[in-house]
Amino acid sequence: MPGMERRVWERLGRRASVVGLGTWQLGADWGEVSEDAAHAVLDASLDAGVTFFDTADVYGDGRSERLIGRYLRERPDAEVLVATKMGRRVEQSPEHYTLDNFRAWTDRSRENLGVDRLDLVQLHCPPAAVIASDAVFDALDTLVAEERVAGYGVSVETCDEALAAIARPGVASLQIILNPFRRKPLERVLPAAADAGVAVIVRVPLASGLLSGRYTASTVFAENDHRTFNRRGEAFDQGETFSGVDFATGVEAAAEFARLLPEGVDPAAGALRWAVQQPGVTTVIPGARSAEQAAANAAAAGLPPLDEPTLRAVRDLYDQRLRDQVHHRW
């Protein structure tokens, strides 16, 4: 494997690459992705040193899990930590978060992935009342005791939910949105996770592609792409699409972000480098729809850290253009 930095997952006793792969796209929820293209993305990621794949049971109704499972059976040499998520296949009511359902959901994911024990299962952005429930975490502990899962974590929408999850002693990981357009977790969440030994998985590091700098105000996405159908939170939390930033505002801010980066640094790579160097981050999970994107994402881990003047300028951009849209809500 190439020499990508691997960071410790303290409560799992594992290490994984600082840039991982988010596989929402492989479920074809961002427009169609063929099986050959998905295989190429996984191949390019692994060959570039990526050793962490993040998926979920709802990505393509299990398609993403099945693709990963088949791929890893073809690559028995791969030492990949695979995290999946559960809880979004039912109405989002706390009463559904029971041990019986957890067993059924993890059984389905184990079958999809072709494994006896899941490396990591995460509650998939559950209602806040779920994170407050002792019974939920007792049930998760039972999954570990029964060796259905090696560990568990929580994927969250808000910083308050993140802090509540970190306080749970069995939680191995926290997944949260963090990028130059969504900075609030830097204030309290990342320090709390580091103090507790909880791994932090950063999702939506490119603000649904905004930070790549490829879009203009007139860009049109496919009808089955969440950047079309969830722009105002019609299908799920609005913060998952463009990090909750208004698209037109985000396009303008992304152009300014690109100008702040050192000469020659691609905007997407710069955004990933920004996330990688934040204290407390364990891994960052950009998605990719092509092998070229996957390789470029992984290469961002090897860029020199952004210097302090650049970091200040990025912070000022957020404070002046975006804070009022996103800071109070998430």
mmCIF file of C-alpha atoms in Angstrom:
data_model
loop_
_atom_site.group_PDB
_atom_site.id
_atom_site.type_symbol
_atom_site.label_atom_id
_atom_site.label_comp_id
_atom_site.label_asym_id
_atom_site.label_seq_id
_atom_site.Cartn_x
_atom_site.Cartn_y
_atom_site.Cartn_z
ATOM 1 C CA MET A 1 0.000 0.000 0.000
ATOM 2 C CA PRO A 2 1.182 3.595 -0.595
ATOM 3 C CA GLY A 3 2.287 5.582 2.408
ATOM 4 C CA MET A 4 -0.916 7.460 3.246
ATOM 5 C CA GLU A 5 -1.086 8.494 6.885
ATOM 6 C CA ARG A 6 -3.211 6.224 9.049
ATOM 7 C CA ARG A 7 -4.724 7.476 12.278
ATOM 8 C CA VAL A 8 -5.692 5.492 15.345
ATOM 9 C CA TRP A 9 -9.278 4.536 16.153
ATOM 10 C CA GLU A 10 -8.685 4.304 19.872
ATOM 11 C CA ARG A 11 -11.863 2.472 20.903
ATOM 12 C CA LEU A 12 -11.672 -0.011 18.018
ATOM 13 C CA GLY A 13 -7.976 -0.715 18.323
ATOM 14 C CA ARG A 14 -7.575 -0.124 14.574
ATOM 15 C CA ARG A 15 -5.868 2.300 12.232
ATOM 16 C CA ALA A 16 -7.311 3.637 8.997
ATOM 17 C CA SER A 17 -6.351 6.095 6.295
ATOM 18 C CA VAL A 18 -6.825 9.784 6.959
ATOM 19 C CA VAL A 19 -8.699 10.063 3.653
ATOM 20 C CA GLY A 20 -11.361 7.411 3.259
ATOM 21 C CA LEU A 21 -14.120 6.892 0.733
ATOM 22 C CA GLY A 22 -17.756 7.815 1.157
ATOM 23 C CA THR A 23 -19.916 5.517 -0.964
ATOM 24 C CA TRP A 24 -23.298 7.251 -1.056
ATOM 25 C CA GLN A 25 -22.665 7.817 -4.759
ATOM 26 C CA LEU A 26 -22.231 4.095 -5.380
ATOM 27 C CA GLY A 27 -25.831 3.572 -4.345
ATOM 28 C CA ALA A 28 -26.776 5.709 -7.378
ATOM 29 C CA ASP A 29 -28.391 8.389 -5.213
ATOM 30 C CA TRP A 30 -26.347 11.081 -7.004
ATOM 31 C CA GLY A 31 -27.310 9.949 -10.481
ATOM 32 C CA GLU A 32 -26.567 6.632 -12.147
ATOM 33 C CA VAL A 33 -23.243 4.906 -11.440
ATOM 34 C CA SER A 34 -22.598 1.620 -13.220
ATOM 35 C CA GLU A 35 -21.148 -1.405 -11.441
ATOM 36 C CA ASP A 36 -18.001 -1.115 -13.562
ATOM 37 C CA ALA A 37 -17.602 2.537 -12.553
ATOM 38 C CA ALA A 38 -18.190 1.672 -8.903
ATOM 39 C CA HIS A 39 -15.570 -1.081 -9.089
ATOM 40 C CA ALA A 40 -13.107 1.368 -10.637
ATOM 41 C CA VAL A 41 -13.703 3.868 -7.825
ATOM 42 C CA LEU A 42 -13.041 1.204 -5.178
ATOM 43 C CA ASP A 43 -9.962 -0.014 -7.046
ATOM 44 C CA ALA A 44 -8.486 3.474 -7.408
ATOM 45 C CA SER A 45 -9.132 4.259 -3.758
ATOM 46 C CA LEU A 46 -7.523 1.098 -2.465
ATOM 47 C CA ASP A 47 -4.559 1.452 -4.792
ATOM 48 C CA ALA A 48 -4.042 5.017 -3.532
ATOM 49 C CA GLY A 49 -3.818 3.879 0.092
ATOM 50 C CA VAL A 50 -7.430 4.329 1.229
ATOM 51 C CA THR A 51 -8.272 1.820 3.977
ATOM 52 C CA PHE A 52 -11.647 3.157 5.162
ATOM 53 C CA PHE A 53 -14.944 2.779 3.301
ATOM 54 C CA ASP A 54 -18.156 4.321 4.661
ATOM 55 C CA THR A 55 -21.530 3.046 3.478
ATOM 56 C CA ALA A 56 -25.120 2.649 4.715
ATOM 57 C CA ASP A 57 -27.966 0.193 4.355
ATOM 58 C CA VAL A 58 -30.077 2.811 2.554
ATOM 59 C CA TYR A 59 -27.525 3.768 -0.098
ATOM 60 C CA GLY A 60 -29.273 2.357 -3.129
ATOM 61 C CA ASP A 61 -31.324 0.164 -0.759
ATOM 62 C CA GLY A 62 -28.206 -1.864 0.004
ATOM 63 C CA ARG A 63 -26.544 -1.591 -3.426
ATOM 64 C CA SER A 64 -23.534 0.241 -2.019
ATOM 65 C CA GLU A 65 -23.005 -2.419 0.669
ATOM 66 C CA ARG A 66 -23.324 -5.244 -1.852
ATOM 67 C CA LEU A 67 -20.844 -3.637 -4.253
ATOM 68 C CA ILE A 68 -18.307 -3.208 -1.460
ATOM 69 C CA GLY A 69 -18.832 -6.764 -0.249
ATOM 70 C CA ARG A 70 -18.285 -8.251 -3.700
ATOM 71 C CA TYR A 71 -15.273 -6.050 -4.307
ATOM 72 C CA LEU A 72 -13.514 -6.968 -1.063
ATOM 73 C CA ARG A 73 -14.078 -10.660 -1.695
ATOM 74 C CA GLU A 74 -12.145 -10.143 -4.927
ATOM 75 C CA ARG A 75 -9.375 -8.330 -3.007
ATOM 76 C CA PRO A 76 -8.638 -10.586 -0.023
ATOM 77 C CA ASP A 77 -5.342 -8.731 0.421
ATOM 78 C CA ALA A 78 -7.174 -5.515 1.324
ATOM 79 C CA GLU A 79 -7.122 -4.397 4.947
ATOM 80 C CA VAL A 80 -10.097 -2.062 4.853
ATOM 81 C CA LEU A 81 -12.171 -0.885 7.800
ATOM 82 C CA VAL A 82 -15.760 -0.834 6.522
ATOM 83 C CA ALA A 83 -18.348 1.227 8.373
ATOM 84 C CA THR A 84 -22.030 1.011 7.600
ATOM 85 C CA LYS A 85 -25.066 2.768 9.048
ATOM 86 C CA MET A 86 -28.565 1.767 10.107
ATOM 87 C CA GLY A 87 -31.844 3.314 11.144
ATOM 88 C CA ARG A 88 -33.101 5.148 8.062
ATOM 89 C CA ARG A 89 -35.113 2.287 6.609
ATOM 90 C CA VAL A 90 -38.025 3.083 8.920
ATOM 91 C CA GLU A 91 -39.974 6.151 9.986
ATOM 92 C CA GLN A 92 -37.776 8.309 12.178
ATOM 93 C CA SER A 93 -39.459 7.584 15.505
ATOM 94 C CA PRO A 94 -37.481 6.586 18.627
ATOM 95 C CA GLU A 95 -39.753 3.579 19.179
ATOM 96 C CA HIS A 96 -38.151 1.844 16.174
ATOM 97 C CA TYR A 97 -34.675 1.876 17.714
ATOM 98 C CA THR A 98 -34.913 -1.490 19.472
ATOM 99 C CA LEU A 99 -32.621 -4.462 19.904
ATOM 100 C CA ASP A 100 -34.809 -6.637 17.676
ATOM 101 C CA ASN A 101 -34.638 -4.093 14.877
ATOM 102 C CA PHE A 102 -30.899 -3.600 15.392
ATOM 103 C CA ARG A 103 -30.395 -7.347 14.998
ATOM 104 C CA ALA A 104 -32.492 -7.434 11.838
ATOM 105 C CA TRP A 105 -30.790 -4.396 10.330
ATOM 106 C CA THR A 106 -27.274 -5.618 11.074
ATOM 107 C CA ASP A 107 -28.150 -9.095 9.796
ATOM 108 C CA ARG A 108 -29.129 -7.529 6.470
ATOM 109 C CA SER A 109 -25.920 -5.482 6.323
ATOM 110 C CA ARG A 110 -23.788 -8.500 7.216
ATOM 111 C CA GLU A 111 -25.428 -10.415 4.373
ATOM 112 C CA ASN A 112 -24.971 -7.517 1.953
ATOM 113 C CA LEU A 113 -21.303 -7.143 2.880
ATOM 114 C CA GLY A 114 -20.701 -10.881 3.131
ATOM 115 C CA VAL A 115 -19.184 -10.802 6.619
ATOM 116 C CA ASP A 116 -19.935 -12.480 9.940
ATOM 117 C CA ARG A 117 -19.169 -9.342 11.951
ATOM 118 C CA LEU A 118 -19.428 -5.716 10.901
ATOM 119 C CA ASP A 119 -16.336 -3.603 11.605
ATOM 120 C CA LEU A 120 -18.470 -0.641 12.639
ATOM 121 C CA VAL A 121 -22.178 0.149 12.576
ATOM 122 C CA GLN A 122 -23.398 3.702 13.050
ATOM 123 C CA LEU A 123 -26.808 5.041 13.971
ATOM 124 C CA HIS A 124 -27.713 6.996 10.852
ATOM 125 C CA CYS A 125 -28.582 10.532 11.984
ATOM 126 C CA PRO A 126 -31.236 9.368 14.476
ATOM 127 C CA PRO A 127 -33.668 11.643 16.321
ATOM 128 C CA ALA A 128 -32.087 13.394 19.299
ATOM 129 C CA ALA A 129 -34.281 11.339 21.663
ATOM 130 C CA VAL A 130 -32.525 8.188 20.448
ATOM 131 C CA ILE A 131 -29.127 9.510 21.480
ATOM 132 C CA ALA A 132 -30.616 10.354 24.896
ATOM 133 C CA SER A 133 -31.910 6.789 25.430
ATOM 134 C CA ASP A 134 -29.942 4.465 27.717
ATOM 135 C CA ALA A 135 -31.846 1.490 26.288
ATOM 136 C CA VAL A 136 -30.565 2.236 22.786
ATOM 137 C CA PHE A 137 -26.960 2.072 23.904
ATOM 138 C CA ASP A 138 -27.592 -1.027 25.995
ATOM 139 C CA ALA A 139 -28.885 -2.620 22.782
ATOM 140 C CA LEU A 140 -25.803 -1.515 20.870
ATOM 141 C CA ASP A 141 -23.600 -2.996 23.591
ATOM 142 C CA THR A 142 -25.511 -6.250 23.125
ATOM 143 C CA LEU A 143 -24.656 -6.252 19.412
ATOM 144 C CA VAL A 144 -20.985 -6.053 20.353
ATOM 145 C CA ALA A 145 -21.344 -8.815 22.960
ATOM 146 C CA GLU A 146 -23.066 -11.018 20.384
ATOM 147 C CA GLU A 147 -20.190 -10.316 17.947
ATOM 148 C CA ARG A 148 -22.524 -8.991 15.282
ATOM 149 C CA VAL A 149 -20.430 -5.808 15.278
ATOM 150 C CA ALA A 150 -16.926 -4.971 16.443
ATOM 151 C CA GLY A 151 -17.972 -1.480 17.478
ATOM 152 C CA TYR A 152 -20.570 1.213 17.008
ATOM 153 C CA GLY A 153 -20.807 4.921 16.419
ATOM 154 C CA VAL A 154 -23.294 7.683 15.742
ATOM 155 C CA SER A 155 -23.717 9.860 12.671
ATOM 156 C CA VAL A 156 -25.293 13.195 13.599
ATOM 157 C CA GLU A 157 -26.631 16.402 12.123
ATOM 158 C CA THR A 158 -26.000 18.898 14.946
ATOM 159 C CA CYS A 159 -23.242 19.740 17.378
ATOM 160 C CA ASP A 160 -25.565 19.189 20.358
ATOM 161 C CA GLU A 161 -26.278 15.658 19.128
ATOM 162 C CA ALA A 162 -22.554 15.117 18.646
ATOM 163 C CA LEU A 163 -21.713 16.100 22.201
ATOM 164 C CA ALA A 164 -24.438 13.816 23.572
ATOM 165 C CA ALA A 165 -23.066 10.890 21.541
ATOM 166 C CA ILE A 166 -19.472 11.510 22.593
ATOM 167 C CA ALA A 167 -20.553 11.312 26.237
ATOM 168 C CA ARG A 168 -21.625 7.664 25.738
ATOM 169 C CA PRO A 169 -18.732 5.445 26.893
ATOM 170 C CA GLY A 170 -19.265 2.747 24.265
ATOM 171 C CA VAL A 171 -19.291 5.055 21.243
ATOM 172 C CA ALA A 172 -16.240 4.373 19.063
ATOM 173 C CA SER A 173 -16.862 6.999 16.417
ATOM 174 C CA LEU A 174 -18.745 10.148 15.580
ATOM 175 C CA GLN A 175 -19.632 11.148 12.032
ATOM 176 C CA ILE A 176 -20.411 14.800 11.353
ATOM 177 C CA ILE A 177 -20.411 17.352 8.540
ATOM 178 C CA LEU A 178 -17.299 19.533 8.586
ATOM 179 C CA ASN A 179 -15.804 21.656 5.829
ATOM 180 C CA PRO A 180 -14.758 25.277 5.261
ATOM 181 C CA PHE A 181 -18.451 26.149 4.836
ATOM 182 C CA ARG A 182 -19.512 24.285 8.030
ATOM 183 C CA ARG A 183 -17.057 25.146 10.817
ATOM 184 C CA LYS A 184 -19.097 24.976 14.008
ATOM 185 C CA PRO A 185 -17.826 21.490 15.074
ATOM 186 C CA LEU A 186 -14.346 22.993 15.477
ATOM 187 C CA GLU A 187 -15.450 24.892 18.572
ATOM 188 C CA ARG A 188 -16.517 22.112 20.948
ATOM 189 C CA VAL A 189 -17.131 18.833 19.155
ATOM 190 C CA LEU A 190 -13.649 18.027 17.918
ATOM 191 C CA PRO A 191 -11.955 18.846 21.245
ATOM 192 C CA ALA A 192 -14.520 16.747 23.153
ATOM 193 C CA ALA A 193 -14.060 13.789 20.814
ATOM 194 C CA ALA A 194 -10.280 13.961 21.114
ATOM 195 C CA ASP A 195 -10.473 14.063 24.908
ATOM 196 C CA ALA A 196 -12.801 11.033 24.938
ATOM 197 C CA GLY A 197 -10.824 8.965 22.425
ATOM 198 C CA VAL A 198 -13.724 8.965 19.954
ATOM 199 C CA ALA A 199 -12.787 8.804 16.269
ATOM 200 C CA VAL A 200 -14.221 11.594 14.099
ATOM 201 C CA ILE A 201 -15.401 10.782 10.585
ATOM 202 C CA VAL A 202 -15.840 13.941 8.515
ATOM 203 C CA ARG A 203 -18.545 13.689 5.865
ATOM 204 C CA VAL A 204 -19.611 16.160 3.157
ATOM 205 C CA PRO A 205 -16.076 17.626 3.150
ATOM 206 C CA LEU A 206 -16.664 19.262 -0.251
ATOM 207 C CA ALA A 207 -20.134 20.629 0.576
ATOM 208 C CA SER A 208 -21.775 18.288 -1.973
ATOM 209 C CA GLY A 209 -19.214 19.327 -4.568
ATOM 210 C CA LEU A 210 -19.516 23.082 -4.099
ATOM 211 C CA LEU A 211 -15.944 23.348 -2.867
ATOM 212 C CA SER A 212 -14.636 21.671 -5.987
ATOM 213 C CA GLY A 213 -15.223 24.965 -7.779
ATOM 214 C CA ARG A 214 -16.777 23.178 -10.776
ATOM 215 C CA TYR A 215 -20.286 24.608 -10.479
ATOM 216 C CA THR A 216 -21.851 27.851 -11.611
ATOM 217 C CA ALA A 217 -25.192 29.374 -10.688
ATOM 218 C CA SER A 218 -26.661 27.781 -13.832
ATOM 219 C CA THR A 219 -25.441 24.209 -13.131
ATOM 220 C CA VAL A 220 -28.275 21.670 -13.362
ATOM 221 C CA PHE A 221 -28.136 18.288 -11.618
ATOM 222 C CA ALA A 222 -30.009 15.118 -12.548
ATOM 223 C CA GLU A 223 -33.537 14.708 -11.237
ATOM 224 C CA ASN A 224 -32.491 11.714 -9.099
ATOM 225 C CA ASP A 225 -29.563 13.643 -7.594
ATOM 226 C CA HIS A 226 -30.213 14.907 -4.060
ATOM 227 C CA ARG A 227 -28.660 18.220 -5.084
ATOM 228 C CA THR A 228 -31.854 18.672 -7.097
ATOM 229 C CA PHE A 229 -34.541 17.061 -4.965
ATOM 230 C CA ASN A 230 -33.279 17.959 -1.469
ATOM 231 C CA ARG A 231 -31.993 21.476 -1.936
ATOM 232 C CA ARG A 232 -34.465 22.827 0.626
ATOM 233 C CA GLY A 233 -34.656 19.714 2.790
ATOM 234 C CA GLU A 234 -37.582 18.119 0.966
ATOM 235 C CA ALA A 235 -36.354 14.520 1.476
ATOM 236 C CA PHE A 236 -33.996 14.666 4.489
ATOM 237 C CA ASP A 237 -32.035 17.199 6.514
ATOM 238 C CA GLN A 238 -31.189 20.197 4.343
ATOM 239 C CA GLY A 239 -27.722 20.328 5.879
ATOM 240 C CA GLU A 240 -26.754 17.195 3.940
ATOM 241 C CA THR A 241 -27.056 19.072 0.622
ATOM 242 C CA PHE A 242 -24.492 21.835 0.015
ATOM 243 C CA SER A 243 -23.975 21.826 3.822
ATOM 244 C CA GLY A 244 -27.185 23.828 4.128
ATOM 245 C CA VAL A 245 -25.760 26.768 2.195
ATOM 246 C CA ASP A 246 -27.928 28.443 -0.438
ATOM 247 C CA PHE A 247 -26.619 27.215 -3.788
ATOM 248 C CA ALA A 248 -26.085 30.602 -5.414
ATOM 249 C CA THR A 249 -24.330 31.940 -2.322
ATOM 250 C CA GLY A 250 -22.249 28.776 -2.144
ATOM 251 C CA VAL A 251 -21.091 29.063 -5.751
ATOM 252 C CA GLU A 252 -19.828 32.589 -5.103
ATOM 253 C CA ALA A 253 -18.147 31.590 -1.843
ATOM 254 C CA ALA A 254 -16.522 28.578 -3.521
ATOM 255 C CA ALA A 255 -14.954 30.823 -6.143
ATOM 256 C CA GLU A 256 -13.537 33.003 -3.388
ATOM 257 C CA PHE A 257 -12.296 29.929 -1.484
ATOM 258 C CA ALA A 258 -10.393 28.791 -4.579
ATOM 259 C CA ARG A 259 -8.652 32.166 -4.802
ATOM 260 C CA LEU A 260 -7.471 31.865 -1.196
ATOM 261 C CA LEU A 261 -5.554 28.639 -1.770
ATOM 262 C CA PRO A 262 -1.848 28.453 -2.608
ATOM 263 C CA GLU A 263 -1.042 28.625 -6.298
ATOM 264 C CA GLY A 264 -1.506 25.315 -8.039
ATOM 265 C CA VAL A 265 -3.698 23.719 -5.357
ATOM 266 C CA ASP A 266 -6.959 22.349 -6.747
ATOM 267 C CA PRO A 267 -9.965 23.632 -4.765
ATOM 268 C CA ALA A 268 -11.272 20.143 -3.917
ATOM 269 C CA ALA A 269 -7.821 19.053 -2.756
ATOM 270 C CA GLY A 270 -7.480 22.245 -0.727
ATOM 271 C CA ALA A 271 -10.804 21.642 1.024
ATOM 272 C CA LEU A 272 -9.814 18.071 1.861
ATOM 273 C CA ARG A 273 -6.409 19.217 3.103
ATOM 274 C CA TRP A 274 -8.176 21.777 5.304
ATOM 275 C CA ALA A 275 -10.299 19.046 6.885
ATOM 276 C CA VAL A 276 -7.433 16.573 7.322
ATOM 277 C CA GLN A 277 -5.379 19.035 9.344
ATOM 278 C CA GLN A 278 -8.088 20.004 11.839
ATOM 279 C CA PRO A 279 -7.114 18.684 15.305
ATOM 280 C CA GLY A 280 -9.315 15.766 16.313
ATOM 281 C CA VAL A 281 -10.207 14.580 12.798
ATOM 282 C CA THR A 282 -9.559 10.875 12.246
ATOM 283 C CA THR A 283 -10.664 10.399 8.642
ATOM 284 C CA VAL A 284 -12.362 12.410 5.902
ATOM 285 C CA ILE A 285 -14.747 10.649 3.511
ATOM 286 C CA PRO A 286 -15.199 12.395 0.155
ATOM 287 C CA GLY A 287 -17.263 10.559 -2.398
ATOM 288 C CA ALA A 288 -16.198 9.837 -5.954
ATOM 289 C CA ARG A 289 -18.018 8.950 -9.160
ATOM 290 C CA SER A 290 -14.884 8.056 -11.136
ATOM 291 C CA ALA A 291 -11.501 6.480 -10.583
ATOM 292 C CA GLU A 292 -9.860 9.813 -11.388
ATOM 293 C CA GLN A 293 -11.833 11.586 -8.659
ATOM 294 C CA ALA A 294 -11.029 8.860 -6.158
ATOM 295 C CA ALA A 295 -7.295 9.052 -6.862
ATOM 296 C CA ALA A 296 -7.299 12.861 -6.663
ATOM 297 C CA ASN A 297 -9.143 12.794 -3.336
ATOM 298 C CA ALA A 298 -6.634 10.368 -1.860
ATOM 299 C CA ALA A 299 -3.700 12.453 -3.120
ATOM 300 C CA ALA A 300 -4.932 15.440 -1.094
ATOM 301 C CA ALA A 301 -3.685 13.681 2.046
ATOM 302 C CA GLY A 302 -0.122 14.243 0.850
ATOM 303 C CA LEU A 303 -0.387 17.992 0.305
ATOM 304 C CA PRO A 304 1.529 20.307 2.644
ATOM 305 C CA PRO A 305 -0.644 21.708 5.442
ATOM 306 C CA LEU A 306 -2.309 25.023 4.704
ATOM 307 C CA ASP A 307 -0.464 27.857 6.402
ATOM 308 C CA GLU A 308 -1.876 30.100 9.083
ATOM 309 C CA PRO A 309 -2.643 33.106 6.832
ATOM 310 C CA THR A 310 -4.644 30.829 4.522
ATOM 311 C CA LEU A 311 -6.521 29.299 7.442
ATOM 312 C CA ARG A 312 -7.382 32.781 8.735
ATOM 313 C CA ALA A 313 -8.616 33.862 5.327
ATOM 314 C CA VAL A 314 -10.841 30.775 5.064
ATOM 315 C CA ARG A 315 -12.255 31.489 8.510
ATOM 316 C CA ASP A 316 -12.958 35.092 7.556
ATOM 317 C CA LEU A 317 -14.776 33.945 4.413
ATOM 318 C CA TYR A 318 -17.063 31.785 6.533
ATOM 319 C CA ASP A 319 -17.659 34.499 9.108
ATOM 320 C CA GLN A 320 -18.487 37.137 6.524
ATOM 321 C CA ARG A 321 -20.490 35.121 3.975
ATOM 322 C CA LEU A 322 -21.883 31.924 5.486
ATOM 323 C CA ARG A 323 -22.048 31.936 9.269
ATOM 324 C CA ASP A 324 -25.518 33.479 9.427
ATOM 325 C CA GLN A 325 -26.922 30.721 7.189
ATOM 326 C CA VAL A 326 -25.570 27.649 8.955
ATOM 327 C CA HIS A 327 -23.986 28.337 12.341
ATOM 328 C CA HIS A 328 -27.113 28.749 14.447
ATOM 329 C CA ARG A 329 -28.856 25.690 13.007
ATOM 330 C CA TRP A 330 -26.250 22.936 12.971
#
